[in-house]
mmCIF file of C-alpha atoms in Angstrom:
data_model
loop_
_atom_site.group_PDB
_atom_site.id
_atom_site.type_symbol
_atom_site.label_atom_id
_atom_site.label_comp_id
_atom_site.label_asym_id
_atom_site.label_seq_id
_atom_site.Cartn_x
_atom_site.Cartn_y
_atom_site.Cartn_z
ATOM 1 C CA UNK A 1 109.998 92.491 129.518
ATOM 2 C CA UNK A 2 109.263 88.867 128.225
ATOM 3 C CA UNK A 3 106.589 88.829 129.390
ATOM 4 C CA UNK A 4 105.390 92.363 127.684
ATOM 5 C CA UNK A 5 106.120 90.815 124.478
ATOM 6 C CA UNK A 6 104.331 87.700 125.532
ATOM 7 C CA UNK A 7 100.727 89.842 125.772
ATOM 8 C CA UNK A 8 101.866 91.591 122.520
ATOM 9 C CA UNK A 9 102.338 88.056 121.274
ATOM 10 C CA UNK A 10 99.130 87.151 122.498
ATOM 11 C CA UNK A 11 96.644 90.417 121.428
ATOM 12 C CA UNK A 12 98.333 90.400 118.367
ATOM 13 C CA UNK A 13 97.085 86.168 117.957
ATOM 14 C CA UNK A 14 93.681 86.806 119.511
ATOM 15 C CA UNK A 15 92.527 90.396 118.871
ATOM 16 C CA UNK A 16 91.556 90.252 115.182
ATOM 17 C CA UNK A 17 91.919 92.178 111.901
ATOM 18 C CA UNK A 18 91.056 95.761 114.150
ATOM 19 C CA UNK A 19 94.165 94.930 116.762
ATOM 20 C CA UNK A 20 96.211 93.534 113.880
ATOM 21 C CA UNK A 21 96.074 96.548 111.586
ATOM 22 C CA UNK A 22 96.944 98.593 114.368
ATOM 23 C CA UNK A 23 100.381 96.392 115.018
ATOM 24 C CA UNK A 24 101.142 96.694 111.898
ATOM 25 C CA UNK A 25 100.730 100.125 111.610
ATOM 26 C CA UNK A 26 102.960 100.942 114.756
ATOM 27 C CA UNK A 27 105.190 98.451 113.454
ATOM 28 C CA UNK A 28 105.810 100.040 110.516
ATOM 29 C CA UNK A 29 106.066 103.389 111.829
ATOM 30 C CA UNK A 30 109.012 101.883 114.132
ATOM 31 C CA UNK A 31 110.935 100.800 111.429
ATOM 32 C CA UNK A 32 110.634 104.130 109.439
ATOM 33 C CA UNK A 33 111.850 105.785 112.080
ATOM 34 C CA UNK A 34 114.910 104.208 111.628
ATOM 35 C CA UNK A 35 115.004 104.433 108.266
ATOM 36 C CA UNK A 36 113.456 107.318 106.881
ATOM 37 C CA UNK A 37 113.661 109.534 109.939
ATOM 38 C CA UNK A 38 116.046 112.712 109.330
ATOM 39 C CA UNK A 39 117.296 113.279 113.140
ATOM 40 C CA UNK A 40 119.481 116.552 112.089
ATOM 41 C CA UNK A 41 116.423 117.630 110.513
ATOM 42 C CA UNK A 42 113.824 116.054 112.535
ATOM 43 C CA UNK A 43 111.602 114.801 110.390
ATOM 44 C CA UNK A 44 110.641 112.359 108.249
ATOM 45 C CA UNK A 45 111.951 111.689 104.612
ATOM 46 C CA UNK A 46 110.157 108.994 102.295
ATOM 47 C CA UNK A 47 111.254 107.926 99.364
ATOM 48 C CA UNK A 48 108.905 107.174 96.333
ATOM 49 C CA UNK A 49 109.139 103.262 97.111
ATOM 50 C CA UNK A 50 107.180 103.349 100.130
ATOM 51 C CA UNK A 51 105.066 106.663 100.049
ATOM 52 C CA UNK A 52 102.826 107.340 96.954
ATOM 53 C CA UNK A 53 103.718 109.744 94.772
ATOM 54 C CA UNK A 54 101.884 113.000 92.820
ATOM 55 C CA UNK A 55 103.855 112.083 89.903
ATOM 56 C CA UNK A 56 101.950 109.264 87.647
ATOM 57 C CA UNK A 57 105.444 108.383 86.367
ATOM 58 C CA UNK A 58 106.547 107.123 89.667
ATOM 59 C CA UNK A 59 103.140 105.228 90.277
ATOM 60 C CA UNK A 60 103.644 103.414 87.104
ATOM 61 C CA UNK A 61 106.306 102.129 87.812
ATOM 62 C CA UNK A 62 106.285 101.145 91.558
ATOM 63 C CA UNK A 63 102.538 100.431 91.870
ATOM 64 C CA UNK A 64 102.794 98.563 95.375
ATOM 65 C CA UNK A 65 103.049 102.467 96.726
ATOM 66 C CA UNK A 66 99.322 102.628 96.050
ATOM 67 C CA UNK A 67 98.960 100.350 99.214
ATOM 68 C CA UNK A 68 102.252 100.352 101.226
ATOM 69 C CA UNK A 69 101.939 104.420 102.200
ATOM 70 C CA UNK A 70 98.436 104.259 104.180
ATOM 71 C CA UNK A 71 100.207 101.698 106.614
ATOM 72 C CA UNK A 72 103.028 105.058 106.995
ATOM 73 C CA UNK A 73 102.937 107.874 109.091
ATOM 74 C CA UNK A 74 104.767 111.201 109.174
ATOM 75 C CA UNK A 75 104.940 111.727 112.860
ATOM 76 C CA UNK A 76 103.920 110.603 116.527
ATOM 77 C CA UNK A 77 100.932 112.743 116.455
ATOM 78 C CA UNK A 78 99.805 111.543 112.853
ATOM 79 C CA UNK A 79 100.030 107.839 113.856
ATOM 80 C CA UNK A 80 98.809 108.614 117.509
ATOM 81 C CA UNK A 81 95.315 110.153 116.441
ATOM 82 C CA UNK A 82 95.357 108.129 113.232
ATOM 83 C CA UNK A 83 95.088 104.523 115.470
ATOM 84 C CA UNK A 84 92.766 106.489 117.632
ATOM 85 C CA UNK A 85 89.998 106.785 115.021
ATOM 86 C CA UNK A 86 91.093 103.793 113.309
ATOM 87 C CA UNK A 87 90.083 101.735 116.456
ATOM 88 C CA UNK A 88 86.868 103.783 116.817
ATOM 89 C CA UNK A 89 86.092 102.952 113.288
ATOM 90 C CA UNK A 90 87.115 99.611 112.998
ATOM 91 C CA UNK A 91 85.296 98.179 116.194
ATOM 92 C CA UNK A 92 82.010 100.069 114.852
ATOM 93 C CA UNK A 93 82.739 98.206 111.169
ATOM 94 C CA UNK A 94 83.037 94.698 112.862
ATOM 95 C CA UNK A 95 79.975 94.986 114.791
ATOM 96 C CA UNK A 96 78.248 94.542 111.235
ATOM 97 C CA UNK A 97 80.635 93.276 108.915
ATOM 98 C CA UNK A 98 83.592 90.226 108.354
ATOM 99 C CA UNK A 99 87.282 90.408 108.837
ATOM 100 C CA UNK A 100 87.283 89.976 105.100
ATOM 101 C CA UNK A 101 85.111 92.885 104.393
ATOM 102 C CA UNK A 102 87.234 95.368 106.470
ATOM 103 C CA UNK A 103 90.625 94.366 104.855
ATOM 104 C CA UNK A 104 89.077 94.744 101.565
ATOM 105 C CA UNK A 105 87.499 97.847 102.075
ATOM 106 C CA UNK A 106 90.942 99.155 103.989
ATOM 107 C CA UNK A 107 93.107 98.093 100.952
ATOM 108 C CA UNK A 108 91.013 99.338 98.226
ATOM 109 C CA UNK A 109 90.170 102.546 99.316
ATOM 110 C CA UNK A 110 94.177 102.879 100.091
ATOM 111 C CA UNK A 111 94.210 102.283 96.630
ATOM 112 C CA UNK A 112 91.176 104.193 95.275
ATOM 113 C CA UNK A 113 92.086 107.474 97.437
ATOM 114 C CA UNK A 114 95.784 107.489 96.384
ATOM 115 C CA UNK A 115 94.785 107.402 92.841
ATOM 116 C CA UNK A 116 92.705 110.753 93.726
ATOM 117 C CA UNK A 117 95.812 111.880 94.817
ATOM 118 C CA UNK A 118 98.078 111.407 92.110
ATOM 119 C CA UNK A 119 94.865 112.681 89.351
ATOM 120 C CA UNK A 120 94.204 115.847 91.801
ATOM 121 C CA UNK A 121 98.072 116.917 92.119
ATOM 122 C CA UNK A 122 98.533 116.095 88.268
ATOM 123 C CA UNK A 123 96.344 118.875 87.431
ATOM 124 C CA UNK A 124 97.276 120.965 89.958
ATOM 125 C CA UNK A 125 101.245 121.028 88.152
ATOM 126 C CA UNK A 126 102.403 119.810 91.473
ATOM 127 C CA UNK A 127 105.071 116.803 93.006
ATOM 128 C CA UNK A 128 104.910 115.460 96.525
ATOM 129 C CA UNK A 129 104.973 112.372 98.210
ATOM 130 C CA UNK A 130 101.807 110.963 100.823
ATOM 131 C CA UNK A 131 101.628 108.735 103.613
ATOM 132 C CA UNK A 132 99.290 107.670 106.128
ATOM 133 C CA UNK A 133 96.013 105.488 106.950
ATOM 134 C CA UNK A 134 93.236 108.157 107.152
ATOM 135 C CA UNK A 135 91.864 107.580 103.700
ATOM 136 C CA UNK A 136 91.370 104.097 104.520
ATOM 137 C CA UNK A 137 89.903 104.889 108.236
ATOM 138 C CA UNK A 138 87.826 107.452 106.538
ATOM 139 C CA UNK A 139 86.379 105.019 104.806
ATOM 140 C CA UNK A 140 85.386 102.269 107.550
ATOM 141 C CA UNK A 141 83.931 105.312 109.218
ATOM 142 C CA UNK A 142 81.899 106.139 106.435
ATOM 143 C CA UNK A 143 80.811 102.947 105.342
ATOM 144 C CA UNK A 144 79.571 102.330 108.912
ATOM 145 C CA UNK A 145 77.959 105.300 108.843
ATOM 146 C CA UNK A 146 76.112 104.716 105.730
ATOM 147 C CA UNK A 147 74.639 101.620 106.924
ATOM 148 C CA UNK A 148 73.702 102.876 110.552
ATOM 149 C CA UNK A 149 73.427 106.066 110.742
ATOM 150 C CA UNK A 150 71.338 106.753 113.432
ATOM 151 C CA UNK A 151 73.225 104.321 115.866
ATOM 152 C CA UNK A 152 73.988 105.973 119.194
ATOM 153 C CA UNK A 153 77.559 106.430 120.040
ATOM 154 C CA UNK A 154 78.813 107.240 123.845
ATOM 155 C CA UNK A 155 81.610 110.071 123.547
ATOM 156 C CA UNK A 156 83.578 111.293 126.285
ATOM 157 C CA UNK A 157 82.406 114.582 128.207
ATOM 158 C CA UNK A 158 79.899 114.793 125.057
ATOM 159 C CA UNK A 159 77.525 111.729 125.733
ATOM 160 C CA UNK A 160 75.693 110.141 123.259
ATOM 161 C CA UNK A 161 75.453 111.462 119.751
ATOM 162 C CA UNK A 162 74.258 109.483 116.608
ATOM 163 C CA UNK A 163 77.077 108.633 114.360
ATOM 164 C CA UNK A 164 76.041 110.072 111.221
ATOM 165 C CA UNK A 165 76.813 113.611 113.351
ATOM 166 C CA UNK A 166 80.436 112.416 114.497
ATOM 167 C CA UNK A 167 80.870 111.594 110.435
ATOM 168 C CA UNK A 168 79.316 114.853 109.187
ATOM 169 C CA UNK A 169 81.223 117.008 111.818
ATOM 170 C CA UNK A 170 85.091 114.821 110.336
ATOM 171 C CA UNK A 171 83.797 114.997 106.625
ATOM 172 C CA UNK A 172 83.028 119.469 107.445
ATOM 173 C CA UNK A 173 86.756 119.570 109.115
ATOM 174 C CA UNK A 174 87.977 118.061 105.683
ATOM 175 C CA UNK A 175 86.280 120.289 103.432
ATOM 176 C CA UNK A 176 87.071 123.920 105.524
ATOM 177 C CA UNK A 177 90.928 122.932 105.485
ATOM 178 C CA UNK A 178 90.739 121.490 102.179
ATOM 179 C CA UNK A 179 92.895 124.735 100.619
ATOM 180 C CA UNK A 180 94.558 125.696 103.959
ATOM 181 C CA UNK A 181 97.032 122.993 104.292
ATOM 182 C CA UNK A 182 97.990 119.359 103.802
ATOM 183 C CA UNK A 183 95.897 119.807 100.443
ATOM 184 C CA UNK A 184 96.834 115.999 99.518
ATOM 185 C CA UNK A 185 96.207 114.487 102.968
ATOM 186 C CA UNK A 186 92.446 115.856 102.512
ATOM 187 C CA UNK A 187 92.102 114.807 99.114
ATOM 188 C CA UNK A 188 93.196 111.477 100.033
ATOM 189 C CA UNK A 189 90.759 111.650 103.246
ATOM 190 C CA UNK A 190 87.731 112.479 100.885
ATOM 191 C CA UNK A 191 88.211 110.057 98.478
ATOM 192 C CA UNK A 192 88.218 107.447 101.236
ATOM 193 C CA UNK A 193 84.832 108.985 102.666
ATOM 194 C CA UNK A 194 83.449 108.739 98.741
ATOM 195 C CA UNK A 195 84.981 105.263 98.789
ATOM 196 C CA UNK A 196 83.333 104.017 101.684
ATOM 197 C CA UNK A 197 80.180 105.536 101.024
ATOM 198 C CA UNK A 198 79.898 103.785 97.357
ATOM 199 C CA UNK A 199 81.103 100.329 98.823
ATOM 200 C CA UNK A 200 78.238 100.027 101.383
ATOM 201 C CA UNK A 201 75.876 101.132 98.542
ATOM 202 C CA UNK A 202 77.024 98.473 96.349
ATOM 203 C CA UNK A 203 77.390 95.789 99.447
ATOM 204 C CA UNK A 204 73.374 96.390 100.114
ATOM 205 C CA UNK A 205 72.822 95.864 96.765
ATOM 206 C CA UNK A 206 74.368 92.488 96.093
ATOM 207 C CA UNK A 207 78.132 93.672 95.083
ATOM 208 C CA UNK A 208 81.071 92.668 97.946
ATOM 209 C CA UNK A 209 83.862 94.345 96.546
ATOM 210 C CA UNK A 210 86.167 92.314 99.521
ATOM 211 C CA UNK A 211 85.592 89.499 97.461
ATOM 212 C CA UNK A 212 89.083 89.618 96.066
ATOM 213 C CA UNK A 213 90.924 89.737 99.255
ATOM 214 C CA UNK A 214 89.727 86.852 100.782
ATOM 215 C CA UNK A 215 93.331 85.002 99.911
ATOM 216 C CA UNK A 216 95.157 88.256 101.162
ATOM 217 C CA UNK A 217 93.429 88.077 104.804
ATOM 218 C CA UNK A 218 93.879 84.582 104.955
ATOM 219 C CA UNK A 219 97.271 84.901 104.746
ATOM 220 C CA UNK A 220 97.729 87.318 107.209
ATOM 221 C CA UNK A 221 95.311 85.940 109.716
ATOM 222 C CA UNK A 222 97.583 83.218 110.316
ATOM 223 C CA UNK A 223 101.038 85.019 110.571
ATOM 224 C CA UNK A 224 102.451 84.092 113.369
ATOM 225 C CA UNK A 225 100.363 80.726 113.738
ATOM 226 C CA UNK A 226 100.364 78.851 110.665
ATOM 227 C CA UNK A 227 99.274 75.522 112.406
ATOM 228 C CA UNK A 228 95.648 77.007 112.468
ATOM 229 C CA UNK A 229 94.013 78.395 110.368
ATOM 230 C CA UNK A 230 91.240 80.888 111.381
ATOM 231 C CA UNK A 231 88.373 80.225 109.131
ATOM 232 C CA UNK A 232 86.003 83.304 107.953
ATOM 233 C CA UNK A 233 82.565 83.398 109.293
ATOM 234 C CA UNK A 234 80.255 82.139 106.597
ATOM 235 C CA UNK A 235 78.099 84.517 104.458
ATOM 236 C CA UNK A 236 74.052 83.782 104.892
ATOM 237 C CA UNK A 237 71.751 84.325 101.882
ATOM 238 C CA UNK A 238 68.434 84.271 103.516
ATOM 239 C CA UNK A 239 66.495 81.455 101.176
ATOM 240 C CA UNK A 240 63.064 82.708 101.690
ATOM 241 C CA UNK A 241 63.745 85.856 99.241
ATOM 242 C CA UNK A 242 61.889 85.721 96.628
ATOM 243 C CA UNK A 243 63.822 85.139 93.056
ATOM 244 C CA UNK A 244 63.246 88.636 91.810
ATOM 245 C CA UNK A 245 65.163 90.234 94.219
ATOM 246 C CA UNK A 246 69.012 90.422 94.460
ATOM 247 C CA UNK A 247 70.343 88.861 97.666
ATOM 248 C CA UNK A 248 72.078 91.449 99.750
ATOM 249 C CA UNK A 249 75.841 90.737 100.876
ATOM 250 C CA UNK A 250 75.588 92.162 104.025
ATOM 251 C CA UNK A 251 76.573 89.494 106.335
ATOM 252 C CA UNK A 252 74.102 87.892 108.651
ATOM 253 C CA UNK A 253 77.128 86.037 110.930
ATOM 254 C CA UNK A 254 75.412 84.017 112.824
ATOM 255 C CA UNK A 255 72.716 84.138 116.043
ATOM 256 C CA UNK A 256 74.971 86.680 118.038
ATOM 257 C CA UNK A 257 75.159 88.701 115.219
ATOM 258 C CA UNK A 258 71.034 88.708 115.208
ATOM 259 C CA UNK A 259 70.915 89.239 118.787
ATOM 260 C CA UNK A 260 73.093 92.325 118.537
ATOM 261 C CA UNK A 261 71.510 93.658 115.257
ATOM 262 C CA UNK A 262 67.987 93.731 117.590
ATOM 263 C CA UNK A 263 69.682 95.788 120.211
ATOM 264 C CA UNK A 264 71.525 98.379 118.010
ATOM 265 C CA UNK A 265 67.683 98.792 116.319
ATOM 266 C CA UNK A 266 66.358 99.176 119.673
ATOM 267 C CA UNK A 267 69.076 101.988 120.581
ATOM 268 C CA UNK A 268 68.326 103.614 117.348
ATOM 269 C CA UNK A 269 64.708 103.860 118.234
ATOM 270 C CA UNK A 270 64.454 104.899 122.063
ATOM 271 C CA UNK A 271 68.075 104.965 123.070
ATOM 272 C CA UNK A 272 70.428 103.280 125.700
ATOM 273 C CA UNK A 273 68.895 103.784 128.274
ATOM 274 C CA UNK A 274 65.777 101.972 126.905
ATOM 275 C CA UNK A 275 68.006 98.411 127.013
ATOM 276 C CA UNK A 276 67.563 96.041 130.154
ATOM 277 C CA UNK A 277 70.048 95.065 132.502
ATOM 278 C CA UNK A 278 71.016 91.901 130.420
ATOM 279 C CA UNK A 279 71.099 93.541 127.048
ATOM 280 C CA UNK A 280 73.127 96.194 128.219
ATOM 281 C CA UNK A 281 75.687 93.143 129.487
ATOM 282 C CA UNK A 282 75.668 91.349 126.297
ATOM 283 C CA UNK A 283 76.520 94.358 124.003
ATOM 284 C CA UNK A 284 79.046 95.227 126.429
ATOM 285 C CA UNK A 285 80.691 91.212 125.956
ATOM 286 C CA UNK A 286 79.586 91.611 122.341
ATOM 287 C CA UNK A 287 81.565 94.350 122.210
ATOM 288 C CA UNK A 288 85.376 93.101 123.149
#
């Protein structure tokens, strides 16, 4: 058992924003179970404190419910397939993008699709409650998506597929069940998807929205270790552009970064299979 909780202990230290939003996730989900969970009932019961509520009365007065209900989940299932994509989509984000970037873009489309929420059900004359991540993991899918689309993505018993056609096929699912049930929860998802989508537009063009989370993932980088700090990689502006033209955010890390960069655009352009021996190893290591 110790020593079960010592790996926890030590993924949880070493693994990164993508491992640590999926703790914290689970562990939240634990301790609504023993909260919120109605056993005679047998199922879950939120109050307006935690989930985010249709009713702009409620919002205005507990605004923190704008972030704390996409870290919530209303079942098993819903967090089990939930942490699923959310790993997918986070490990494709952070093959681009900062630590920084992905809690800012996780927190403020949280915040962005919940306010979708509360406008859509407004209008629609009806009260509810929401919880759960996908809004948020729509949008690191999408954002991903929007900046490499035609990356190649292995899929089990599918093979490889580009990932704009994984997005487009999640984004179609949303829109057919959009009036057949869980309304809200596809609202939310969405809004996320629009989210994402306008944050990588503005990111190319010069505008990091993350900006104002750097504090925020600073803090939470070190739980657990506050002897050491973990510093952000540093943001290269390329000084050669000329002064006419808007450096881009988008985050050259560092020479790894480069290396991998050159191998996704070789993928994108003949495939896998077109790598050599080494590349293939690299991305691989690159990859964990």
């Amino acid at each position: 058992m110790n020593s079960i909780l010592e790996d926890i202990k030590w993924q949880y230290k070493t693994g990164g924003i993508a491992n640590r939003m999926i703790y914290w996730n689970i562990g939240a989900f634990l301790i609504a179970i023993g909260l919120f969970y109605q056993f005679k009932l047998g199922y879950f019961k939120y109050p307006d404190w935690i989930a985010v509520s249709s009713d702009p009365a409620v919002v205005l007065t507990k605004p923190w419910t704008l972030i704390t209900y996409a870290f919530f989940h209303d079942g098993f299932q819903h967090l089990f397939f939930n942490m699923l994509v959310l790993n997918f989509s986070s490990r494709l984000f952070l093959t681009f993008f900062t630590q920084k970037q992905y809690l800012g873009l996780y927190l403020l489309s949280a915040i962005f699709a919940s306010i979708c929420f509360v406008i859509s059900f407004y209008f629609l004359n009806v009260t509810t409650v929401m919880v759960g991540a996908s809004a948020a993991i729509m949008a690191l899918l999408v954002a991903t998506t929007t900046y490499q689309p035609l990356m190649e993505v292995r899929l089990l018993l599918i093979g490889r597929v580009k990932l704009w056609h994984i997005t487009a096929v999640v984004l179609l699912l949303d829109l057919l069940q959009l009036q057949l049930e869980n309304t809200g929860g596809h609202i939310a998802h969405l809004s996320g998807a629009l989210f994402g989508y306008l944050y990588m537009k503005l990111l190319i063009n010069g505008t990091d929205l993350s900006r104002g989370v750097t504090y925020i993932l600073d803090f939470f980088t070190n739980l657990g270790n506050p002897s050491k700090k973990t510093p952000f990689k540093k943001v290269h502006v390329n000084p050669k552009k000329p002064a006419t033209q808007r450096a881009s955010k988008i985050v050259t890390k560092d020479k790894t970064q480069q290396q991998i960069d050159e191998i996704l655009d070789k993928i994108s352009k003949s495939g896998y299979d077109s790598l050599s021996k080494d590349e293939k190893e690299f991305l691989f290591k690159a990859g964990k």
